[in-house]
PDB file of C-alpha atoms and ligand atoms in Angstrom:
ATOM      1  CA  MET A   1      -0.467  -0.020  -0.377  1.00 54.00           C
ATOM      2  CA  ASN A   2       1.448   3.751  -0.832  1.00 61.00           C
ATOM      3  CA  GLU A   3       2.292   5.341   2.329  1.00 74.00           C
ATOM      4  CA  LEU A   4       0.268   9.606   1.767  1.00 74.00           C
ATOM      5  CA  PRO A   5       2.531  12.151   2.066  1.00 73.00           C
ATOM      6  CA  LYS A   6       3.138  13.872   5.429  1.00 84.00           C
ATOM      7  CA  ILE A   7       0.551  17.208   5.604  1.00 92.00           C
ATOM      8  CA  PRO A   8       2.606  19.764   6.978  1.00 95.00           C
ATOM      9  CA  LEU A   9       2.175  21.379   9.987  1.00 98.00           C
ATOM     10  CA  ALA A  10       3.324  25.296  11.323  1.00 98.00           C
ATOM     11  CA  GLY A  11       1.526  27.695  13.799  1.00 98.00           C
ATOM     12  CA  VAL A  12       2.350  30.121  16.261  1.00 98.00           C
ATOM     13  CA  ILE A  13       2.518  29.615  20.065  1.00 97.00           C
ATOM     14  CA  GLY A  14       1.876  32.543  22.781  1.00 95.00           C
ATOM     15  CA  SER A  15      -0.715  33.092  25.263  1.00 94.00           C
ATOM     16  CA  PRO A  16      -3.061  34.584  24.814  1.00 92.00           C
ATOM     17  CA  ILE A  17      -3.417  33.858  20.852  1.00 93.00           C
ATOM     18  CA  ALA A  18      -6.873  34.872  19.894  1.00 91.00           C
ATOM     19  CA  HIS A  19      -5.792  38.414  18.277  1.00 87.00           C
ATOM     20  CA  SER A  20      -2.973  37.254  16.138  1.00 91.00           C
ATOM     21  CA  ARG A  21      -3.031  37.938  12.466  1.00 92.00           C
ATOM     22  CA  SER A  22      -0.494  35.101  11.991  1.00 95.00           C
ATOM     23  CA  PRO A  23      -2.735  32.475  11.011  1.00 96.00           C
ATOM     24  CA  LEU A  24      -4.605  34.492   8.459  1.00 96.00           C
ATOM     25  CA  LEU A  25      -1.758  35.260   6.740  1.00 97.00           C
ATOM     26  CA  HIS A  26       0.154  32.267   6.484  1.00 98.00           C
ATOM     27  CA  GLU A  27      -3.144  30.102   5.649  1.00 97.00           C
ATOM     28  CA  TYR A  28      -3.949  32.996   2.379  1.00 98.00           C
ATOM     29  CA  TRP A  29       0.316  32.127   1.814  1.00 98.00           C
ATOM     30  CA  LEU A  30      -0.246  28.123   1.750  1.00 98.00           C
ATOM     31  CA  ARG A  31      -3.650  28.847  -0.746  1.00 97.00           C
ATOM     32  CA  ARG A  32      -2.230  31.161  -2.274  1.00 98.00           C
ATOM     33  CA  TYR A  33       0.937  28.920  -3.963  1.00 98.00           C
ATOM     34  CA  GLY A  34      -1.631  26.094  -4.079  1.00 97.00           C
ATOM     35  CA  LEU A  35       0.677  24.134  -0.755  1.00 97.00           C
ATOM     36  CA  PRO A  36      -0.265  21.629   1.335  1.00 96.00           C
ATOM     37  CA  GLY A  37       0.110  22.377   4.702  1.00 97.00           C
ATOM     38  CA  TYR A  38      -2.118  24.071   7.697  1.00 98.00           C
ATOM     39  CA  TYR A  39      -0.907  26.923  10.424  1.00 98.00           C
ATOM     40  CA  ILE A  40      -2.672  27.062  13.690  1.00 98.00           C
ATOM     41  CA  PRO A  41      -2.964  29.127  16.843  1.00 97.00           C
ATOM     42  CA  MET A  42      -1.754  27.114  19.826  1.00 98.00           C
ATOM     43  CA  ASP A  43      -2.432  28.542  23.127  1.00 97.00           C
ATOM     44  CA  ILE A  44      -0.147  27.089  25.478  1.00 97.00           C
ATOM     45  CA  ALA A  45       0.437  28.159  29.226  1.00 97.00           C
ATOM     46  CA  HIS A  46       3.860  29.122  30.625  1.00 95.00           C
ATOM     47  CA  THR A  47       4.273  26.182  32.511  1.00 96.00           C
ATOM     48  CA  ASP A  48       3.500  23.334  29.477  1.00 97.00           C
ATOM     49  CA  LEU A  49       5.436  25.225  27.082  1.00 97.00           C
ATOM     50  CA  ALA A  50       8.808  23.200  27.254  1.00 97.00           C
ATOM     51  CA  GLU A  51       7.064  19.989  26.997  1.00 97.00           C
ATOM     52  CA  ALA A  52       4.325  21.467  23.841  1.00 97.00           C
ATOM     53  CA  ILE A  53       7.538  22.288  21.772  1.00 97.00           C
ATOM     54  CA  ARG A  54       9.079  18.415  22.102  1.00 97.00           C
ATOM     55  CA  LEU A  55       6.205  17.048  21.642  1.00 97.00           C
ATOM     56  CA  LEU A  56       4.993  19.552  18.132  1.00 97.00           C
ATOM     57  CA  PRO A  57       7.619  17.928  15.841  1.00 96.00           C
ATOM     58  CA  LYS A  58       6.270  14.477  16.800  1.00 94.00           C
ATOM     59  CA  MET A  59       3.002  16.038  15.927  1.00 94.00           C
ATOM     60  CA  GLY A  60       3.726  16.520  12.013  1.00 95.00           C
ATOM     61  CA  PHE A  61       4.832  20.194  13.123  1.00 97.00           C
ATOM     62  CA  VAL A  62       8.271  21.726  10.895  1.00 97.00           C
ATOM     63  CA  GLY A  63       7.851  24.573  12.932  1.00 98.00           C
ATOM     64  CA  VAL A  64       6.328  27.469  14.661  1.00 98.00           C
ATOM     65  CA  ASN A  65       6.247  31.156  15.406  1.00 97.00           C
ATOM     66  CA  VAL A  66       6.359  32.208  18.559  1.00 96.00           C
ATOM     67  CA  THR A  67       4.707  35.016  20.665  1.00 93.00           C
ATOM     68  CA  ILE A  68       4.654  37.103  23.310  1.00 88.00           C
ATOM     69  CA  PRO A  69       4.634  35.717  26.331  1.00 91.00           C
ATOM     70  CA  HIS A  70       7.000  32.574  25.238  1.00 94.00           C
ATOM     71  CA  LYS A  71       9.957  35.074  23.471  1.00 93.00           C
ATOM     72  CA  GLU A  72      12.803  35.027  25.743  1.00 92.00           C
ATOM     73  CA  THR A  73      11.780  31.301  27.295  1.00 95.00           C
ATOM     74  CA  MET A  74      12.344  29.832  23.873  1.00 96.00           C
ATOM     75  CA  LEU A  75      15.987  30.713  23.888  1.00 96.00           C
ATOM     76  CA  THR A  76      16.177  28.308  27.096  1.00 97.00           C
ATOM     77  CA  LEU A  77      14.656  25.647  25.803  1.00 97.00           C
ATOM     78  CA  ALA A  78      15.784  25.666  22.005  1.00 98.00           C
ATOM     79  CA  ASP A  79      19.265  23.417  20.895  1.00 98.00           C
ATOM     80  CA  LEU A  80      20.540  25.815  18.659  1.00 98.00           C
ATOM     81  CA  VAL A  81      19.583  29.570  18.851  1.00 98.00           C
ATOM     82  CA  THR A  82      21.034  32.746  16.274  1.00 97.00           C
ATOM     83  CA  ASP A  83      23.540  34.899  16.816  1.00 94.00           C
ATOM     84  CA  ARG A  84      20.578  37.513  16.148  1.00 94.00           C
ATOM     85  CA  ALA A  85      18.207  35.406  18.418  1.00 96.00           C
ATOM     86  CA  ALA A  86      20.680  35.674  21.239  1.00 95.00           C
ATOM     87  CA  LEU A  87      21.521  39.594  20.862  1.00 92.00           C
ATOM     88  CA  ILE A  88      18.100  40.592  20.853  1.00 93.00           C
ATOM     89  CA  GLY A  89      17.147  38.015  23.369  1.00 94.00           C
ATOM     90  CA  ALA A  90      14.348  36.053  21.682  1.00 93.00           C
ATOM     91  CA  ALA A  91      13.539  34.156  19.288  1.00 96.00           C
ATOM     92  CA  ASN A  92      10.190  34.585  17.047  1.00 96.00           C
ATOM     93  CA  THR A  93      10.597  31.945  15.127  1.00 98.00           C
ATOM     94  CA  LEU A  94      11.726  28.111  15.651  1.00 98.00           C
ATOM     95  CA  ILE A  95      12.254  25.440  13.086  1.00 97.00           C
ATOM     96  CA  PHE A  96      12.352  21.500  14.344  1.00 97.00           C
ATOM     97  CA  ARG A  97      14.658  20.342  12.133  1.00 95.00           C
ATOM     98  CA  GLN A  98      15.146  16.550  10.782  1.00 92.00           C
ATOM     99  CA  ASP A  99      17.451  15.579  13.352  1.00 94.00           C
ATOM    100  CA  GLY A 100      14.465  16.419  16.495  1.00 93.00           C
ATOM    101  CA  LYS A 101      16.639  19.622  17.094  1.00 97.00           C
ATOM    102  CA  ILE A 102      14.653  22.265  17.708  1.00 98.00           C
ATOM    103  CA  HIS A 103      16.423  25.959  16.411  1.00 98.00           C
ATOM    104  CA  ALA A 104      15.206  29.231  17.490  1.00 98.00           C
ATOM    105  CA  ASP A 105      15.463  32.354  15.071  1.00 97.00           C
ATOM    106  CA  ASN A 106      14.336  35.764  15.349  1.00 97.00           C
ATOM    107  CA  THR A 107      13.530  37.718  12.023  1.00 97.00           C
ATOM    108  CA  ASP A 108      11.520  41.023  14.235  1.00 96.00           C
ATOM    109  CA  GLY A 109      14.688  43.059  12.769  1.00 96.00           C
ATOM    110  CA  TYR A 110      15.171  41.401   9.131  1.00 96.00           C
ATOM    111  CA  GLY A 111      10.480  42.188   8.610  1.00 97.00           C
ATOM    112  CA  PHE A 112      11.266  45.969  10.147  1.00 98.00           C
ATOM    113  CA  MET A 113      14.169  46.598   7.378  1.00 97.00           C
ATOM    114  CA  GLU A 114      12.467  45.373   4.630  1.00 96.00           C
ATOM    115  CA  ASN A 115       9.445  47.587   5.569  1.00 96.00           C
ATOM    116  CA  LEU A 116      11.341  50.189   6.007  1.00 97.00           C
ATOM    117  CA  ARG A 117      13.048  49.897   2.299  1.00 96.00           C
ATOM    118  CA  GLN A 118      10.094  48.534   0.839  1.00 94.00           C
ATOM    119  CA  ARG A 119       7.507  51.550   1.732  1.00 94.00           C
ATOM    120  CA  ALA A 120      10.356  54.503   1.947  1.00 96.00           C
ATOM    121  CA  PRO A 121      12.946  53.626  -1.009  1.00 96.00           C
ATOM    122  CA  TYR A 122      14.855  57.203  -1.082  1.00 96.00           C
ATOM    123  CA  TRP A 123      14.955  56.502   3.267  1.00 97.00           C
ATOM    124  CA  GLU A 124      19.268  56.252   3.892  1.00 97.00           C
ATOM    125  CA  PRO A 125      19.992  55.128   7.184  1.00 96.00           C
ATOM    126  CA  SER A 126      23.240  55.897   6.690  1.00 97.00           C
ATOM    127  CA  ALA A 127      22.434  60.320   6.536  1.00 97.00           C
ATOM    128  CA  GLY A 128      21.898  60.986   9.953  1.00 97.00           C
ATOM    129  CA  PRO A 129      21.085  59.263  13.625  1.00 98.00           C
ATOM    130  CA  ALA A 130      17.991  57.313  14.483  1.00 98.00           C
ATOM    131  CA  ALA A 131      15.731  58.052  17.587  1.00 98.00           C
ATOM    132  CA  VAL A 132      14.022  55.439  18.928  1.00 98.00           C
ATOM    133  CA  ILE A 133      10.997  55.418  21.181  1.00 98.00           C
ATOM    134  CA  GLY A 134      11.160  52.047  23.816  1.00 97.00           C
ATOM    135  CA  ALA A 135      13.350  49.419  25.228  1.00 96.00           C
ATOM    136  CA  GLY A 136      10.709  46.020  24.615  1.00 90.00           C
ATOM    137  CA  GLY A 137      11.740  43.365  22.933  1.00 88.00           C
ATOM    138  CA  ALA A 138      10.380  45.341  20.075  1.00 93.00           C
ATOM    139  CA  ALA A 139      12.907  47.666  20.031  1.00 96.00           C
ATOM    140  CA  ARG A 140      15.955  45.779  21.255  1.00 95.00           C
ATOM    141  CA  ALA A 141      15.079  43.680  17.309  1.00 96.00           C
ATOM    142  CA  VAL A 142      15.257  47.536  15.362  1.00 98.00           C
ATOM    143  CA  VAL A 143      18.335  48.467  17.258  1.00 97.00           C
ATOM    144  CA  ALA A 144      20.428  45.798  15.676  1.00 96.00           C
ATOM    145  CA  SER A 145      19.346  45.642  12.588  1.00 96.00           C
ATOM    146  CA  LEU A 146      19.365  49.882  12.735  1.00 98.00           C
ATOM    147  CA  ILE A 147      23.145  49.248  13.466  1.00 96.00           C
ATOM    148  CA  GLU A 148      23.456  46.804  10.924  1.00 94.00           C
ATOM    149  CA  ALA A 149      22.591  48.579   8.340  1.00 96.00           C
ATOM    150  CA  GLY A 150      24.870  51.307   9.458  1.00 97.00           C
ATOM    151  CA  VAL A 151      22.806  54.140  11.477  1.00 98.00           C
ATOM    152  CA  PRO A 152      25.906  56.462  13.242  1.00 98.00           C
ATOM    153  CA  GLU A 153      23.857  57.200  16.236  1.00 98.00           C
ATOM    154  CA  ILE A 154      20.749  55.903  18.010  1.00 98.00           C
ATOM    155  CA  ARG A 155      18.951  57.632  20.344  1.00 98.00           C
ATOM    156  CA  LEU A 156      16.615  56.134  23.064  1.00 98.00           C
ATOM    157  CA  SER A 157      13.991  56.697  24.980  1.00 98.00           C
ATOM    158  CA  ASN A 158      12.227  54.593  27.542  1.00 98.00           C
ATOM    159  CA  ARG A 159       9.766  55.564  30.023  1.00 97.00           C
ATOM    160  CA  THR A 160      11.702  52.603  32.247  1.00 97.00           C
ATOM    161  CA  ARG A 161      15.157  53.922  32.140  1.00 98.00           C
ATOM    162  CA  ALA A 162      16.938  50.933  33.169  1.00 97.00           C
ATOM    163  CA  ARG A 163      15.541  48.538  30.072  1.00 96.00           C
ATOM    164  CA  ALA A 164      16.890  51.760  28.027  1.00 97.00           C
ATOM    165  CA  ASP A 165      20.082  52.010  30.064  1.00 97.00           C
ATOM    166  CA  ALA A 166      20.662  47.447  29.272  1.00 96.00           C
ATOM    167  CA  LEU A 167      19.730  47.631  26.253  1.00 96.00           C
ATOM    168  CA  ARG A 168      22.601  50.251  25.690  1.00 97.00           C
ATOM    169  CA  SER A 169      24.703  48.374  27.406  1.00 96.00           C
ATOM    170  CA  ASP A 170      24.291  45.394  24.994  1.00 94.00           C
ATOM    171  CA  PHE A 171      24.738  47.419  22.183  1.00 95.00           C
ATOM    172  CA  GLY A 172      27.164  49.920  22.710  1.00 94.00           C
ATOM    173  CA  ASN A 173      27.889  52.932  22.367  1.00 93.00           C
ATOM    174  CA  LYS A 174      26.729  54.302  19.492  1.00 97.00           C
ATOM    175  CA  VAL A 175      23.725  54.222  21.558  1.00 98.00           C
ATOM    176  CA  THR A 176      22.584  57.174  23.706  1.00 98.00           C
ATOM    177  CA  VAL A 177      19.993  56.498  26.264  1.00 98.00           C
ATOM    178  CA  PHE A 178      17.548  60.319  27.268  1.00 98.00           C
ATOM    179  CA  GLU A 179      15.594  60.380  29.560  1.00 98.00           C
ATOM    180  CA  TRP A 180      11.386  59.657  29.146  1.00 97.00           C
ATOM    181  CA  VAL A 181      10.731  63.648  29.094  1.00 97.00           C
ATOM    182  CA  GLN A 182      13.547  64.332  26.620  1.00 97.00           C
ATOM    183  CA  ALA A 183      12.200  62.296  24.434  1.00 97.00           C
ATOM    184  CA  ALA A 184      11.273  65.215  21.822  1.00 97.00           C
ATOM    185  CA  ASN A 185      14.658  66.234  22.110  1.00 97.00           C
ATOM    186  CA  MET A 186      15.637  63.499  19.830  1.00 98.00           C
ATOM    187  CA  MET A 187      14.166  63.933  16.715  1.00 97.00           C
ATOM    188  CA  GLU A 188      16.536  67.237  16.068  1.00 97.00           C
ATOM    189  CA  ASP A 189      17.902  66.432  12.740  1.00 96.00           C
ATOM    190  CA  ALA A 190      17.102  62.478  12.816  1.00 98.00           C
ATOM    191  CA  VAL A 191      16.577  60.864   9.487  1.00 98.00           C
ATOM    192  CA  THR A 192      15.011  57.898  11.021  1.00 98.00           C
ATOM    193  CA  VAL A 193      12.388  58.117  13.943  1.00 98.00           C
ATOM    194  CA  VAL A 194      10.767  54.565  14.922  1.00 98.00           C
ATOM    195  CA  ASN A 195       8.170  53.900  17.625  1.00 98.00           C
ATOM    196  CA  THR A 196       8.790  50.785  19.281  1.00 97.00           C
ATOM    197  CA  THR A 197       6.067  51.523  22.202  1.00 95.00           C
ATOM    198  CA  ALA A 198       2.411  49.597  22.292  1.00 92.00           C
ATOM    199  CA  LEU A 199       1.773  53.545  22.259  1.00 96.00           C
ATOM    200  CA  GLY A 200      -1.468  54.632  20.004  1.00 96.00           C
ATOM    201  CA  MET A 201      -2.191  51.128  19.426  1.00 92.00           C
ATOM    202  CA  ALA A 202      -6.234  50.532  20.116  1.00 90.00           C
ATOM    203  CA  GLY A 203      -7.138  50.661  23.899  1.00 92.00           C
ATOM    204  CA  LYS A 204      -4.042  51.974  25.184  1.00 93.00           C
ATOM    205  CA  PRO A 205      -2.868  55.805  25.676  1.00 96.00           C
ATOM    206  CA  GLU A 206      -2.095  58.168  23.042  1.00 95.00           C
ATOM    207  CA  PHE A 207       1.792  58.605  21.362  1.00 95.00           C
ATOM    208  CA  ARG A 208       2.285  62.029  22.882  1.00 92.00           C
ATOM    209  CA  VAL A 209       6.453  63.273  22.224  1.00 94.00           C
ATOM    210  CA  PRO A 210       5.654  66.505  21.037  1.00 96.00           C
ATOM    211  CA  LEU A 211       7.571  66.793  17.195  1.00 97.00           C
ATOM    212  CA  ASP A 212       8.446  70.281  17.165  1.00 96.00           C
ATOM    213  CA  ALA A 213      11.425  69.668  16.104  1.00 97.00           C
ATOM    214  CA  LEU A 214      11.044  66.823  13.645  1.00 98.00           C
ATOM    215  CA  SER A 215      12.609  67.386  10.495  1.00 97.00           C
ATOM    216  CA  PRO A 216      10.255  66.600   7.272  1.00 98.00           C
ATOM    217  CA  HIS A 217      12.637  64.656   5.748  1.00 97.00           C
ATOM    218  CA  ALA A 218      12.975  61.771   8.175  1.00 98.00           C
ATOM    219  CA  VAL A 219      10.940  58.815   7.939  1.00 98.00           C
ATOM    220  CA  VAL A 220       9.098  57.996  10.813  1.00 98.00           C
ATOM    221  CA  ASN A 221       8.467  54.694  11.155  1.00 98.00           C
ATOM    222  CA  ASP A 222       5.059  53.054  14.308  1.00 98.00           C
ATOM    223  CA  LEU A 223       5.591  49.404  14.545  1.00 96.00           C
ATOM    224  CA  VAL A 224       1.977  49.960  16.021  1.00 94.00           C
ATOM    225  CA  TYR A 225      -0.681  48.687  12.966  1.00 90.00           C
ATOM    226  CA  ASN A 226      -3.891  48.812  15.154  1.00 88.00           C
ATOM    227  CA  PRO A 227      -4.392  50.823  13.900  1.00 93.00           C
ATOM    228  CA  LEU A 228      -2.876  51.764  10.427  1.00 93.00           C
ATOM    229  CA  GLN A 229      -2.735  55.097  10.733  1.00 95.00           C
ATOM    230  CA  THR A 230      -1.651  55.860  14.127  1.00 97.00           C
ATOM    231  CA  GLY A 231      -1.990  59.254  15.897  1.00 97.00           C
ATOM    232  CA  PHE A 232       1.751  59.834  15.605  1.00 98.00           C
ATOM    233  CA  LEU A 233       2.270  58.823  11.997  1.00 98.00           C
ATOM    234  CA  ARG A 234      -0.940  61.383  11.620  1.00 98.00           C
ATOM    235  CA  ARG A 235       1.135  64.028  13.126  1.00 98.00           C
ATOM    236  CA  ALA A 236       4.540  62.588  11.496  1.00 98.00           C
ATOM    237  CA  ALA A 237       2.799  62.894   8.603  1.00 98.00           C
ATOM    238  CA  GLU A 238       1.396  66.742   8.497  1.00 98.00           C
ATOM    239  CA  ILE A 239       5.126  67.883   8.918  1.00 98.00           C
ATOM    240  CA  GLY A 240       5.673  66.536   5.785  1.00 98.00           C
ATOM    241  CA  CYS A 241       7.383  63.320   7.059  1.00 98.00           C
ATOM    242  CA  THR A 242       7.359  59.688   5.418  1.00 98.00           C
ATOM    243  CA  THR A 243       5.562  57.051   7.086  1.00 98.00           C
ATOM    244  CA  VAL A 244       5.986  53.792   7.939  1.00 98.00           C
ATOM    245  CA  ASP A 245       3.348  51.656   9.355  1.00 97.00           C
ATOM    246  CA  GLY A 246       3.800  48.803  11.508  1.00 95.00           C
ATOM    247  CA  LEU A 247       1.855  46.320   9.226  1.00 95.00           C
ATOM    248  CA  GLY A 248       4.551  45.790   6.873  1.00 94.00           C
ATOM    249  CA  MET A 249       6.961  44.660   9.155  1.00 96.00           C
ATOM    250  CA  LEU A 250       4.424  41.576  10.862  1.00 94.00           C
ATOM    251  CA  LEU A 251       4.442  40.358   6.846  1.00 96.00           C
ATOM    252  CA  HIS A 252       7.910  40.799   6.335  1.00 97.00           C
ATOM    253  CA  GLN A 253       8.885  39.390   9.652  1.00 97.00           C
ATOM    254  CA  ALA A 254       6.907  36.358   8.011  1.00 97.00           C
ATOM    255  CA  ALA A 255       8.084  35.583   4.898  1.00 97.00           C
ATOM    256  CA  PRO A 256      11.438  33.362   5.707  1.00 97.00           C
ATOM    257  CA  ALA A 257      10.150  31.271   8.669  1.00 97.00           C
ATOM    258  CA  PHE A 258       7.406  30.508   5.922  1.00 98.00           C
ATOM    259  CA  GLU A 259      10.276  29.853   3.538  1.00 97.00           C
ATOM    260  CA  ARG A 260      11.427  27.612   5.773  1.00 96.00           C
ATOM    261  CA  TRP A 261       8.641  25.335   6.797  1.00 97.00           C
ATOM    262  CA  PHE A 262       7.093  25.388   3.554  1.00 97.00           C
ATOM    263  CA  GLY A 263       9.424  25.920   0.507  1.00 96.00           C
ATOM    264  CA  VAL A 264       8.666  28.848  -1.221  1.00 97.00           C
ATOM    265  CA  ARG A 265       9.283  32.250  -0.780  1.00 97.00           C
ATOM    266  CA  PRO A 266       5.932  34.510  -0.530  1.00 97.00           C
ATOM    267  CA  GLU A 267       5.524  38.006  -1.833  1.00 95.00           C
ATOM    268  CA  ILE A 268       4.430  40.755  -0.177  1.00 94.00           C
ATOM    269  CA  ASP A 269       1.996  43.166  -2.002  1.00 93.00           C
ATOM    270  CA  ASP A 270      -0.868  45.221  -1.400  1.00 92.00           C
ATOM    271  CA  GLU A 271      -2.974  41.960  -1.920  1.00 95.00           C
ATOM    272  CA  THR A 272      -1.346  40.370   1.157  1.00 96.00           C
ATOM    273  CA  ARG A 273      -1.298  43.396   3.235  1.00 94.00           C
ATOM    274  CA  ARG A 274      -5.465  43.064   2.526  1.00 94.00           C
ATOM    275  CA  VAL A 275      -6.227  39.555   3.629  1.00 94.00           C
ATOM    276  CA  VAL A 276      -3.933  40.446   7.060  1.00 93.00           C
ATOM    277  CA  LEU A 277      -6.724  43.676   7.353  1.00 90.00           C
ATOM    278  CA  SER A 278      -9.421  42.009   6.964  1.00 84.00           C
TER     279      SER A 278
HETATM  280  P1  LIG B 301       7.838  44.774  24.922  1.00 90.69           P
HETATM  281  O1  LIG B 301       8.686  44.196  25.341  1.00 90.69           O
HETATM  282  O2  LIG B 301       5.750  44.555  26.480  1.00 90.69           O
HETATM  283  O3  LIG B 301       7.739  46.552  25.227  1.00 90.69           O
HETATM  284  C1  LIG B 301       6.399  47.443  25.547  1.00 90.69           C
HETATM  285  C2  LIG B 301       7.161  49.074  25.081  1.00 90.69           C
HETATM  286  O4  LIG B 301       5.923  49.651  25.769  1.00 90.69           O
HETATM  287  C3  LIG B 301       8.370  49.027  26.686  1.00 90.69           C
HETATM  288  O5  LIG B 301       8.894  49.928  25.892  1.00 90.69           O
HETATM  289  C4  LIG B 301       7.196  49.720  27.330  1.00 90.69           C
HETATM  290  O6  LIG B 301       7.803  50.628  28.608  1.00 90.69           O
HETATM  291  C5  LIG B 301       6.512  50.931  26.026  1.00 90.69           C
HETATM  292  N1  LIG B 301       4.414  51.459  27.002  1.00 90.69           N
HETATM  293  C6  LIG B 301       3.662  50.490  27.204  1.00 90.69           C
HETATM  294  N2  LIG B 301       2.972  51.073  27.516  1.00 90.69           N
HETATM  295  C7  LIG B 301       4.097  51.906  28.228  1.00 90.69           C
HETATM  296  C8  LIG B 301       2.899  53.422  28.598  1.00 90.69           C
HETATM  297  N3  LIG B 301       1.714  53.492  28.721  1.00 90.69           N
HETATM  298  N4  LIG B 301       3.713  54.257  28.375  1.00 90.69           N
HETATM  299  C9  LIG B 301       4.988  54.377  27.873  1.00 90.69           C
HETATM  300  N5  LIG B 301       5.714  53.458  27.488  1.00 90.69           N
HETATM  301  C10 LIG B 301       4.805  52.353  27.481  1.00 90.69           C
HETATM  302  O7  LIG B 301       6.737  44.282  23.728  1.00 90.69           O
HETATM  303  P2  LIG B 301       7.679  44.740  22.089  1.00 90.69           P
HETATM  304  O8  LIG B 301       7.517  43.551  21.898  1.00 90.69           O
HETATM  305  O9  LIG B 301       8.884  45.095  22.212  1.00 90.69           O
HETATM  306  O10 LIG B 301       6.289  45.181  21.366  1.00 90.69           O
HETATM  307  C11 LIG B 301       6.045  47.201  21.181  1.00 90.69           C
HETATM  308  C12 LIG B 301       5.081  47.250  20.513  1.00 90.69           C
HETATM  309  O11 LIG B 301       5.620  47.113  18.899  1.00 90.69           O
HETATM  310  C13 LIG B 301       3.633  46.411  20.201  1.00 90.69           C
HETATM  311  O12 LIG B 301       2.664  47.296  20.527  1.00 90.69           O
HETATM  312  C14 LIG B 301       3.876  45.388  19.472  1.00 90.69           C
HETATM  313  O13 LIG B 301       2.049  45.016  18.983  1.00 90.69           O
HETATM  314  C15 LIG B 301       4.203  46.633  18.479  1.00 90.69           C
HETATM  315  N6  LIG B 301       5.214  45.007  17.311  1.00 90.69           N
HETATM  316  C16 LIG B 301       4.794  45.453  16.494  1.00 90.69           C
HETATM  317  C17 LIG B 301       5.443  44.151  15.223  1.00 90.69           C
HETATM  318  C18 LIG B 301       5.299  44.247  13.561  1.00 90.69           C
HETATM  319  O14 LIG B 301       4.959  43.270  13.634  1.00 90.69           O
HETATM  320  N7  LIG B 301       4.545  45.453  13.765  1.00 90.69           N
HETATM  321  C19 LIG B 301       6.496  43.115  16.292  1.00 90.69           C
HETATM  322  C20 LIG B 301       6.469  43.110  17.371  1.00 90.69           C
HETATM  323  C21 LIG B 301       5.847  44.448  18.025  1.00 90.69           C
HETATM  324  P3  LIG B 301       8.182  50.228  30.064  1.00 90.69           P
HETATM  325  O15 LIG B 301       9.443  49.397  29.503  1.00 90.69           O
HETATM  326  O16 LIG B 301       8.589  52.040  30.462  1.00 90.69           O
HETATM  327  O17 LIG B 301       7.182  49.424  30.380  1.00 90.69           O
END
């Protein structure tokens, strides 16, 4: 009797997970490229995490995305961790290898950079300082990729100063920390400005840092994608800046994982954005 081929499974693990847009995106790509496979959201408690990630490959999973609150813990559970995931201090992508080893990577920085390059093609990272607001997990991915792209100076401000100081000590002296109350001063001459905080997200307070010093030549990116047009981006657009929303980062960080799991590099176009927003 002929054995039927195994259907590859992938998914996203976190808790809560119902809000995740990743299943919409990966299922769309599977259908678009006519590939066999499924992508499943899984709410896994922290206490079950170690057991779950060893069981998933046995159930046919080729890998998973990892989201809050498991991104940091995953570094201690994986067998292999890429340098960039170690530097960022978090993993968002796992690959379950044929030899049984679990490989952890972080594609957030890649997603951030591809989004900026696609939406602001004339952006020149080495042309001047970058201002980064926030010092959480996403900020670490952003700072790592800005340094890699050749940004000469990164000004950083976070409500909790200690987190910004920790980031500076991990990433070195290209990073300068500003007091939270002086975050507006970071905008002076900045050619790249990124909000990596949750401020401006639906249900969260508005991002209120004054933008008087912001140059109309700056490229301004908000990692928040719900809403797509945040108050911060609206204010920056009024000044004349090129603005980039956070949806593209979500799409681009997913593409390398999809390729590793299912063997096709997916295209990110307006139709992909429409599907994820629907
Ligand atoms: P995180 O590690 O929990 O960090 C949250 C950040 O937001 C910290 O800097 C935190 O400051 C700041 N913050 C939260 N509430 C604040 C408030 N009321 N006032 C001032 N600062 C506040 O989360 P994360 O993973 O870095 O994610 C941060 C944001 O980026 C979220 O909105 C997330 O949806 C978004 N994100 C988007 C993408 C994408 O693909 N577009 C990817 C990753 C993340 P403290 O340190 O002082 O708490």
